[in-house]
Coordinates of C-alpha atoms in Angstrom, one line a residue:
M264 CA 85.2 41.5 78.0
S265 CA 83.3 43.3 75.4
E266 CA 79.5 43.1 75.7
K267 CA 79.1 43.0 71.9
E268 CA 81.0 41.1 69.3
N269 CA 82.1 44.1 67.2
V270 CA 83.4 46.3 70.1
L271 CA 87.1 47.2 70.1
S272 CA 88.6 48.0 73.5
I273 CA 91.7 49.9 74.5
F274 CA 93.0 50.2 78.1
A275 CA 96.2 50.0 80.1
L276 CA 97.2 47.8 83.0
G277 CA 100.1 50.1 83.7
G278 CA 101.8 53.2 82.4
I279 CA 98.8 55.4 81.4
N280 CA 98.8 57.8 84.3
E281 CA 102.3 57.2 85.6
I282 CA 105.9 57.0 84.3
G283 CA 106.8 53.3 84.5
K284 CA 105.5 49.7 84.2
N285 CA 104.0 50.3 80.8
M286 CA 101.4 47.8 79.6
Y287 CA 98.7 48.6 77.0
I288 CA 96.0 46.4 75.7
I289 CA 94.1 46.2 72.4
E290 CA 91.2 43.8 72.6
N291 CA 88.3 42.6 70.3
A292 CA 86.1 39.6 70.3
N293 CA 88.8 37.2 69.3
D294 CA 92.2 38.7 70.2
I295 CA 94.1 40.5 73.0
I296 CA 97.3 42.1 71.9
V297 CA 99.6 43.4 74.6
I298 CA 102.0 46.4 74.0
D299 CA 105.0 46.4 76.3
C300 CA 105.5 44.9 79.8
G301 CA 107.6 47.1 82.0
N302 CA 108.5 47.6 85.6
K303 CA 109.1 50.6 87.8
F304 CA 111.2 50.9 90.9
P305 CA 109.7 51.4 94.3
D306 CA 109.9 54.6 96.3
E307 CA 111.1 54.7 99.9
S308 CA 107.6 53.9 101.3
L309 CA 107.7 50.4 99.7
L310 CA 110.1 48.8 102.2
G311 CA 112.0 45.8 100.9
I312 CA 110.2 45.7 97.5
D313 CA 112.5 45.2 94.5
L314 CA 110.3 45.9 91.6
I315 CA 106.7 46.8 90.7
I316 CA 105.1 45.2 87.7
P317 CA 101.5 45.4 86.4
D318 CA 98.8 43.2 87.8
M319 CA 98.2 40.7 85.0
S320 CA 95.2 39.0 86.5
Y321 CA 92.9 40.1 83.7
L322 CA 95.3 38.6 81.1
E323 CA 95.4 35.3 83.0
E324 CA 91.6 35.2 83.2
N325 CA 91.5 35.7 79.4
K326 CA 94.7 33.8 78.4
E327 CA 93.1 32.0 75.5
K328 CA 92.6 35.3 73.8
V329 CA 96.1 36.7 74.4
K330 CA 97.9 36.3 71.0
A331 CA 101.1 38.4 71.3
L332 CA 103.3 40.8 73.3
I333 CA 104.7 43.5 71.1
V334 CA 107.6 45.6 72.6
T335 CA 108.2 49.1 71.4
H336 CA 111.8 49.4 72.8
G337 CA 114.2 48.1 75.4
H338 CA 114.0 50.4 78.4
E339 CA 113.2 48.8 81.7
D340 CA 109.9 50.5 82.0
H341 CA 108.9 48.6 78.8
I342 CA 110.6 45.2 79.2
G343 CA 111.3 44.8 82.9
G344 CA 108.2 42.7 83.5
V345 CA 108.6 40.4 80.5
P346 CA 110.0 37.4 82.5
Y347 CA 107.0 37.6 84.9
F348 CA 104.6 37.9 81.9
L349 CA 106.1 34.8 80.2
K350 CA 105.8 32.8 83.4
K351 CA 102.0 33.3 83.2
L352 CA 101.4 33.5 79.5
K353 CA 103.1 31.4 76.8
V354 CA 102.7 33.8 73.8
P355 CA 105.2 35.1 71.2
V356 CA 107.2 38.2 71.9
Y357 CA 107.8 40.5 69.0
A358 CA 110.6 43.1 69.2
T359 CA 113.5 44.6 67.3
R360 CA 116.9 43.1 67.1
F361 CA 118.5 45.2 69.9
T362 CA 115.4 45.0 72.1
L363 CA 115.4 41.2 71.8
G364 CA 119.0 41.1 72.9
L365 CA 118.1 42.9 76.1
I366 CA 115.0 40.7 76.7
E367 CA 117.2 37.6 76.2
L368 CA 119.5 38.7 79.0
K369 CA 116.5 38.9 81.3
L370 CA 115.0 35.6 80.3
E371 CA 118.4 33.9 80.7
E372 CA 118.6 35.2 84.2
H373 CA 115.1 33.8 84.9
Q374 CA 116.0 30.5 83.1
L375 CA 113.2 31.1 80.6
L376 CA 115.1 31.7 77.4
R377 CA 115.0 28.2 76.0
E378 CA 111.2 28.0 76.1
A379 CA 110.4 31.6 75.0
E380 CA 109.1 32.3 71.5
L381 CA 111.0 35.5 70.5
K382 CA 110.3 36.9 67.0
E383 CA 112.4 39.7 65.5
I384 CA 110.6 42.6 63.8
N385 CA 111.6 45.9 62.2
S386 CA 109.8 49.0 60.9
N387 CA 108.9 47.1 57.7
S388 CA 107.4 44.1 59.4
T389 CA 103.7 43.3 59.3
L390 CA 101.7 40.9 61.6
S391 CA 98.2 39.6 61.3
F392 CA 95.8 38.5 64.1
S393 CA 92.3 37.5 63.0
D394 CA 90.9 40.9 61.8
I395 CA 93.7 43.1 63.2
R396 CA 96.8 43.9 61.0
V397 CA 99.8 45.4 62.7
S398 CA 102.5 47.5 61.1
F399 CA 105.3 49.7 62.4
F400 CA 107.2 53.0 62.0
K401 CA 110.7 54.0 63.2
V402 CA 111.0 56.7 66.0
N403 CA 114.0 58.3 67.7
H404 CA 114.5 57.8 71.4
S405 CA 117.5 57.4 73.7
I406 CA 118.0 53.7 72.9
P407 CA 118.4 52.0 69.5
D408 CA 115.7 50.3 67.5
C409 CA 112.5 52.0 68.7
L410 CA 109.1 51.5 67.0
G411 CA 105.7 53.1 66.9
I412 CA 102.8 50.6 66.2
V413 CA 99.8 50.8 63.9
F414 CA 96.8 48.6 64.5
D415 CA 94.6 48.4 61.4
T416 CA 91.2 47.2 62.7
P417 CA 87.7 47.1 61.2
E418 CA 86.9 50.2 63.3
G419 CA 89.9 52.2 62.0
K420 CA 93.6 52.7 62.7
I421 CA 94.8 52.7 66.3
V422 CA 98.3 54.2 66.7
H423 CA 100.7 53.8 69.7
T424 CA 103.7 56.1 69.3
G425 CA 106.0 54.3 71.8
D426 CA 108.5 56.7 73.5
F427 CA 109.8 59.2 70.9
K428 CA 111.3 62.6 70.0
F429 CA 112.1 64.1 66.6
D430 CA 115.9 64.3 66.3
L431 CA 116.7 65.5 62.8
T432 CA 120.5 64.9 63.3
P433 CA 120.5 61.6 65.3
A434 CA 123.9 60.5 66.6
N435 CA 123.4 57.0 65.1
N436 CA 122.0 58.2 61.8
E437 CA 118.8 56.3 62.5
Y438 CA 116.1 58.8 61.4
S439 CA 112.4 58.9 62.4
E440 CA 110.2 57.7 59.5
I441 CA 108.4 61.0 59.3
H442 CA 107.2 60.2 55.8
K443 CA 105.6 57.0 56.9
M444 CA 103.9 58.8 59.8
A445 CA 102.5 61.4 57.4
D446 CA 101.2 58.6 55.2
I447 CA 99.5 56.9 58.2
G448 CA 97.8 60.2 59.1
R449 CA 96.8 60.8 55.5
D450 CA 95.0 57.5 55.4
G451 CA 93.2 58.4 58.7
V452 CA 93.9 57.6 62.3
L453 CA 90.9 56.9 64.5
L454 CA 92.7 56.9 67.8
L455 CA 96.2 57.9 68.9
L456 CA 98.0 57.0 72.1
S457 CA 101.0 59.2 72.5
E458 CA 103.5 59.6 75.3
S459 CA 103.4 62.7 77.5
T460 CA 106.6 62.7 79.6
N461 CA 107.8 66.1 78.5
A462 CA 104.4 67.8 77.9
E463 CA 105.5 70.5 80.3
R464 CA 108.6 71.5 78.4
P465 CA 108.3 74.1 75.6
G466 CA 110.2 73.9 72.3
L467 CA 111.8 71.0 70.5
T468 CA 114.0 68.3 72.2
P469 CA 117.7 69.1 71.5
S470 CA 119.6 66.6 69.3
E471 CA 121.7 63.9 70.9
R472 CA 124.6 65.0 68.7
I473 CA 125.3 68.1 70.7
V474 CA 126.2 65.9 73.7
G475 CA 129.1 64.3 71.8
D476 CA 130.8 67.7 71.4
H477 CA 130.5 68.5 75.1
V478 CA 131.7 65.0 76.1
L479 CA 134.8 65.4 73.9
E480 CA 135.5 68.9 75.3
A481 CA 135.4 67.5 78.9
F482 CA 137.8 64.7 77.9
L483 CA 140.3 67.1 76.3
K484 CA 140.3 69.3 79.4
A485 CA 140.6 66.4 81.9
E486 CA 143.9 65.9 83.6
G487 CA 143.2 62.7 85.6
K488 CA 140.8 59.9 85.0
V489 CA 137.4 60.6 83.5
V490 CA 134.4 58.9 85.0
L491 CA 131.1 59.2 83.1
S492 CA 127.9 57.8 84.5
T493 CA 124.8 57.3 82.3
F494 CA 122.0 54.9 81.6
A495 CA 123.5 51.6 80.3
S496 CA 120.8 51.5 77.6
N497 CA 121.9 54.9 76.0
I498 CA 124.1 53.3 73.4
N499 CA 124.4 56.7 71.6
R500 CA 126.0 58.1 74.7
V501 CA 128.3 55.1 75.1
Q502 CA 129.4 55.5 71.5
Q503 CA 130.2 59.2 72.1
V504 CA 132.4 58.1 75.1
V505 CA 134.2 55.6 72.9
E506 CA 134.9 58.3 70.3
A507 CA 136.2 60.7 73.0
C508 CA 138.5 57.9 74.2
K509 CA 139.8 57.3 70.7
I510 CA 140.7 61.0 70.3
T511 CA 142.3 61.4 73.8
N512 CA 144.1 58.0 73.7
R513 CA 142.3 56.5 76.7
K514 CA 141.4 53.0 77.6
L515 CA 137.8 52.4 78.8
A516 CA 136.7 50.3 81.8
L517 CA 133.1 49.4 82.3
L518 CA 131.7 49.2 85.8
G519 CA 128.3 47.9 86.7
R520 CA 126.7 44.6 85.6
S521 CA 124.0 46.2 83.5
M522 CA 126.6 48.4 81.7
V523 CA 128.8 45.4 80.9
N524 CA 125.8 43.3 79.7
V525 CA 124.2 46.0 77.5
V526 CA 127.5 47.0 75.9
Q527 CA 128.2 43.4 75.1
V528 CA 124.8 43.0 73.4
A529 CA 125.3 46.2 71.5
I530 CA 128.7 45.2 70.3
E531 CA 127.6 41.7 69.3
R532 CA 124.6 43.0 67.4
G533 CA 126.4 45.8 65.6
Y534 CA 125.0 48.8 67.4
L535 CA 128.3 49.8 69.0
D536 CA 131.7 50.2 67.3
V537 CA 134.5 49.8 69.8
P538 CA 138.2 49.5 68.7
E539 CA 139.8 46.2 69.6
G540 CA 141.8 46.5 72.9
M541 CA 140.1 49.7 74.1
I542 CA 138.0 48.0 76.8
I543 CA 140.0 46.9 79.8
E544 CA 139.2 45.0 82.9
P545 CA 138.4 47.1 86.0
N546 CA 141.3 45.6 87.9
L547 CA 143.7 47.3 85.5
I548 CA 142.4 50.9 86.3
N549 CA 144.8 51.6 89.1
T550 CA 147.8 50.1 87.3
M551 CA 147.6 52.8 84.5
M552 CA 148.4 56.5 84.3
P553 CA 145.2 58.4 85.3
E554 CA 145.2 60.5 82.1
R555 CA 145.1 57.3 80.0
V556 CA 141.9 55.8 81.6
A557 CA 138.2 56.5 81.3
I558 CA 135.5 54.8 83.3
L559 CA 131.9 54.3 82.0
C560 CA 129.6 53.3 84.9
T561 CA 126.0 52.9 86.1
G562 CA 124.5 54.9 89.0
S563 CA 123.5 58.2 87.5
Q564 CA 120.2 58.0 89.4
G565 CA 121.9 57.7 92.8
E566 CA 121.2 53.9 93.3
P567 CA 123.1 53.1 96.5
L568 CA 124.6 49.8 95.2
A569 CA 125.5 51.0 91.8
A570 CA 129.0 51.6 90.7
L571 CA 129.0 55.5 91.0
A572 CA 127.7 55.4 94.6
R573 CA 130.4 52.9 95.5
L574 CA 133.1 54.9 93.8
S575 CA 132.0 58.0 95.7
T576 CA 132.5 56.3 99.0
G577 CA 135.7 54.5 98.1
D578 CA 134.0 51.2 98.3
Y579 CA 134.7 49.9 94.7
R580 CA 137.3 47.3 94.8
G581 CA 140.1 47.9 92.3
A582 CA 139.0 51.4 91.3
E583 CA 139.0 54.7 93.0
I584 CA 138.4 58.4 92.4
S585 CA 141.3 60.7 93.2
S586 CA 141.8 64.4 93.5
G587 CA 141.9 65.9 90.1
D588 CA 139.7 63.3 88.4
T589 CA 136.7 64.4 86.3
V590 CA 133.3 62.9 87.0
I591 CA 130.5 63.5 84.5
L592 CA 126.8 62.7 85.3
A593 CA 125.4 62.4 81.8
A594 CA 121.8 61.8 82.7
G595 CA 119.2 63.9 84.4
P596 CA 117.8 62.6 87.7
I597 CA 114.4 61.0 87.5
P598 CA 111.9 62.8 89.8
G599 CA 112.3 61.4 93.3
N600 CA 116.0 60.5 92.9
E601 CA 117.4 64.1 93.5
R602 CA 118.4 63.5 97.1
S603 CA 120.3 60.3 96.4
V604 CA 122.1 62.0 93.4
T605 CA 123.0 65.1 95.5
K606 CA 124.5 62.9 98.2
I607 CA 126.8 61.2 95.7
I608 CA 127.8 64.6 94.2
D609 CA 128.8 65.8 97.7
N610 CA 130.9 62.7 98.2
L611 CA 132.6 63.2 94.9
F612 CA 133.5 66.8 95.7
A613 CA 134.9 65.6 99.1
L614 CA 137.2 63.3 97.2
G615 CA 138.6 66.3 95.3
A616 CA 137.0 65.4 92.0
K617 CA 135.8 67.9 89.4
V618 CA 132.1 67.1 89.0
I619 CA 130.1 68.1 86.0
Y620 CA 126.4 67.7 86.9
G621 CA 123.1 69.4 86.6
S622 CA 120.4 69.7 84.0
G623 CA 121.4 68.8 80.4
S624 CA 120.7 72.4 79.3
T625 CA 123.3 73.8 81.6
T626 CA 126.1 71.2 81.1
G627 CA 125.4 70.0 77.6
M628 CA 126.0 66.4 78.9
H629 CA 122.4 65.2 78.5
V630 CA 119.4 65.6 76.3
S631 CA 116.1 63.9 76.9
G632 CA 114.9 61.0 74.8
H633 CA 111.3 62.2 75.1
G634 CA 109.7 64.8 72.9
Y635 CA 109.0 68.4 74.1
Q636 CA 105.8 70.2 73.3
E637 CA 106.7 70.9 69.7
D638 CA 107.6 67.3 69.1
L639 CA 104.3 66.2 70.6
K640 CA 102.4 68.7 68.5
L641 CA 104.3 67.5 65.4
M642 CA 103.2 63.9 66.1
L643 CA 99.6 65.0 66.5
T644 CA 99.8 67.0 63.3
L645 CA 101.2 64.1 61.3
M646 CA 98.7 61.6 62.6
K647 CA 95.6 63.8 62.7
P648 CA 93.7 61.5 65.0
K649 CA 89.9 61.7 65.6
Y650 CA 90.3 60.5 69.2
F651 CA 93.3 60.9 71.5
I652 CA 94.6 59.3 74.6
P653 CA 97.7 60.9 76.2
V654 CA 99.7 58.2 78.1
H655 CA 103.0 57.7 79.9
G656 CA 102.9 60.7 82.2
E657 CA 101.6 62.0 85.5
Y658 CA 98.2 63.7 85.6
R659 CA 99.5 67.3 84.9
M660 CA 101.4 66.0 81.9
L661 CA 98.3 64.2 80.5
H662 CA 96.2 67.4 80.9
L663 CA 98.9 69.6 79.2
H664 CA 99.1 67.1 76.4
R665 CA 95.4 67.3 75.9
Q666 CA 95.7 71.1 75.6
L667 CA 98.4 70.6 72.9
A668 CA 96.1 68.3 71.0
E669 CA 93.3 70.8 71.1
S670 CA 95.7 73.5 69.8
V671 CA 96.4 71.4 66.7
G672 CA 92.8 70.5 65.9
V673 CA 91.7 67.6 68.1
E674 CA 88.2 68.3 69.4
D675 CA 88.1 68.8 73.1
H676 CA 85.6 66.1 73.9
H677 CA 87.6 63.6 71.8
T678 CA 90.5 63.4 74.3
F679 CA 90.3 60.8 77.1
I680 CA 92.3 61.5 80.3
M681 CA 92.4 58.0 81.8
T682 CA 93.9 56.0 84.7
N683 CA 95.1 52.4 84.6
G684 CA 92.0 50.1 84.1
D685 CA 89.8 52.7 82.4
V686 CA 88.4 51.3 79.2
V687 CA 87.7 53.1 75.9
D688 CA 85.3 51.1 73.8
I689 CA 85.0 51.8 70.1
E690 CA 81.9 50.7 68.2
G691 CA 80.9 52.0 64.8
S692 CA 84.0 54.2 64.8
V693 CA 82.7 56.0 67.9
A694 CA 84.8 56.0 71.0
R695 CA 83.4 56.1 74.6
Q696 CA 84.9 55.7 78.0
T697 CA 82.2 54.2 80.2
R698 CA 83.7 51.4 82.3
K699 CA 86.7 50.2 84.3
I700 CA 88.5 46.9 85.0
D701 CA 90.7 46.0 87.9
A702 CA 94.3 47.2 87.4
G703 CA 96.9 47.6 90.1
D704 CA 100.5 46.9 91.1
T705 CA 102.2 43.6 91.7
Y706 CA 105.2 43.8 94.1
V707 CA 108.3 41.7 93.4
D708 CA 110.2 40.9 96.6
G709 CA 113.1 38.6 96.1
I710 CA 111.7 35.5 94.5
G711 CA 108.2 36.3 95.6
V712 CA 105.9 37.8 93.1
G713 CA 102.6 39.2 94.4
D714 CA 102.9 37.6 97.8
V715 CA 103.6 41.0 99.5
G716 CA 100.5 43.0 99.9
E717 CA 99.3 46.1 101.8
I718 CA 99.2 44.4 105.2
V719 CA 102.8 43.2 105.0
L720 CA 104.0 46.6 103.8
R721 CA 102.1 48.3 106.7
D722 CA 103.9 46.0 109.1
R723 CA 107.2 46.8 107.5
K724 CA 106.5 50.5 107.8
Q725 CA 105.6 50.2 111.4
L726 CA 108.7 48.2 112.2
A727 CA 110.9 50.7 110.3
E728 CA 109.4 53.7 112.1
D729 CA 108.8 52.5 115.7
G730 CA 110.4 49.1 116.0
M731 CA 108.9 46.2 117.9
L732 CA 108.4 44.8 121.4
V733 CA 108.5 41.0 121.8
I734 CA 106.8 40.0 125.1
V735 CA 107.6 36.4 126.2
L736 CA 105.2 34.9 128.8
T737 CA 105.8 31.6 130.5
M738 CA 102.5 30.2 131.7
N739 CA 101.4 27.1 133.6
K740 CA 99.4 24.9 131.3
R741 CA 97.0 23.7 134.1
D742 CA 96.2 26.8 136.1
K743 CA 96.9 29.4 133.4
K744 CA 99.1 31.5 135.7
L745 CA 102.4 33.2 135.0
V746 CA 105.3 31.0 136.1
S747 CA 107.8 33.8 136.0
D748 CA 108.1 37.5 135.2
P749 CA 107.6 38.4 131.5
D750 CA 110.7 38.8 129.3
T751 CA 110.3 42.0 127.2
I752 CA 112.7 42.3 124.3
S753 CA 113.1 45.7 122.4
R754 CA 114.2 45.7 118.8
G755 CA 114.3 49.2 117.2
F756 CA 112.0 50.7 119.9
V757 CA 114.3 51.8 122.7
F758 CA 117.9 51.1 123.8
V759 CA 117.5 48.7 126.7
K760 CA 120.3 50.1 128.9
D761 CA 118.8 53.6 128.7
S762 CA 115.2 52.5 129.3
E763 CA 115.4 49.9 132.1
Q764 CA 112.7 51.6 134.2
L765 CA 110.3 51.8 131.2
L766 CA 110.7 48.1 130.5
K767 CA 110.2 47.3 134.2
D768 CA 107.0 49.4 134.2
I769 CA 105.8 47.5 131.1
N770 CA 106.5 44.2 132.8
K771 CA 104.4 45.3 135.8
L772 CA 101.6 46.3 133.5
I773 CA 101.7 42.9 131.7
I774 CA 101.5 41.1 135.0
K775 CA 98.5 43.2 136.1
T776 CA 96.8 42.8 132.7
V777 CA 97.1 39.0 133.0
D778 CA 95.9 39.0 136.6
D779 CA 92.9 41.1 135.7
I780 CA 91.7 38.5 133.1
D781 CA 89.2 36.1 134.5
V782 CA 90.8 32.6 135.0
T783 CA 88.2 30.9 132.8
S784 CA 89.0 33.3 130.0
R785 CA 92.7 32.6 130.1
K786 CA 92.1 29.3 128.3
Q787 CA 92.0 31.5 125.1
W788 CA 95.6 32.5 124.5
S789 CA 94.4 34.9 121.8
E790 CA 92.4 36.9 124.4
I791 CA 95.5 37.2 126.6
K792 CA 97.6 38.4 123.7
Q793 CA 94.9 40.9 122.6
N794 CA 94.6 42.4 126.0
I795 CA 98.4 42.7 126.3
R796 CA 98.7 44.4 123.0
K797 CA 96.0 46.9 123.9
S798 CA 97.2 47.8 127.4
V799 CA 100.9 47.9 126.5
G800 CA 100.3 49.8 123.3
Q801 CA 98.3 52.5 125.1
Y802 CA 100.9 52.8 127.9
V803 CA 103.9 52.9 125.5
F804 CA 102.3 55.6 123.3
K805 CA 101.4 57.7 126.4
E806 CA 105.1 57.5 127.6
T807 CA 107.0 57.7 124.3
K808 CA 104.5 58.8 121.6
R809 CA 105.6 55.8 119.6
K810 CA 103.6 52.8 118.3
P811 CA 105.9 49.8 118.1
M812 CA 104.7 46.5 116.9
I813 CA 103.8 44.4 120.0
L814 CA 104.3 40.7 119.6
P815 CA 103.2 38.6 122.7
I816 CA 104.5 35.0 122.7
I817 CA 103.1 32.5 125.2
I818 CA 105.2 29.4 126.3
E819 CA 103.2 26.7 128.0
I820 CA 104.9 24.5 130.7

């Protein structure tokens, strides 16, 4: 990629100007090192799409240079694309003990675990690749075992913070290695990549420990069952629920496949301390006194098939929410999920439950795992970078993070506001952003990866909005004339019984359209279909202001 042998390049294939599908690249003449490989979930415009992962075409084209995938932590937007990455590139994956446990779950599901080369690291590990040496430092986040990464290159040190906040009283007593960060900054950092998720929020991120007090208070006040929904990966929050169950003498049921799997990994690897016999099977919930049961479930983001949504509609077999139960949403809604979450809350109130919801600052049931402005400024102050790339945030967040960097001494023209595919080249310890490579989205639909593109999505959107008309024409093979009247079938366009006259008029128009085509031109079925699409489409839009997909089918006899 680099035009000169001694150029060091930094860019992202995902995650730099968005929240999700993180993938960052460090490249020199000999090596490509990949940081994270995440996914993100589609919005309502991407009909039928299950996941979005980074486009890895560039890595496939340069696969001989790709030496490693280093994972900062175990959230989906950092590990969700790992199975798809390993299907294309057989390279070692380096991650911490807990993160590897979550990656193993995914690889087992994709039947890739046996052949994957997984290597455990910690904050004291070092790795070497040609002339790049890699070391790590521990950071706080809302999931255990999170790392920042230091790349020691001939050009200087490149630091990637991972997702972080500064929690001085962490619930799991795993403290950020601030002293190590200070030492890294003292030695000199050429370029810092730092996450920007909460660049809009002033102050310091509250400590996770305050959530535990509010969870216990809610458990002590609850008269019926307690249902708490949170991210399965927030093991600190899970431990706080376990402690509240101990004190209030409740059994704990886990609902949701991801919750069950992650808790199992956390227990097996020593990240979660659960008393023997506390966890019960879901089918025992309704056999016990409500005041002796708590439920920990997925679905805090309003996912329609997750446990909380099904509980809110009475559609979860073996478990139900009754009048007087307490439901706690211990996670803030990700932007875009508010409507789905609100619908679930309404359903819960209709069931007679006491619902504790809203922003973490009002309920005390959630604190962010991402640093606020003062956390971001502290990281910048510790690292003292010459150049700065704000990442992992929408455009306004990146720009605000740049202002924070300038306020603590980073020169204004030394910050790069980038998009996925923009490249910063470093030569002679001077960084420049002058070029771009192709970087986009790859859609995962069922078992298909990358086989659904814009044309297919456009068709799905048209079908979803205006439906379709299937027009079946039976034509004589010899004289190319209609043998019978067309058969027009409506699916999602109009209700047939209420629109008989419209469909009759469409059939008349089809017959006229075919009759108007010169007999010699009827040999080309494509021309007949094209004319029908045009004439019927114009007529239907004039009559209904709708644009259904029109699919002519010709049967020869």
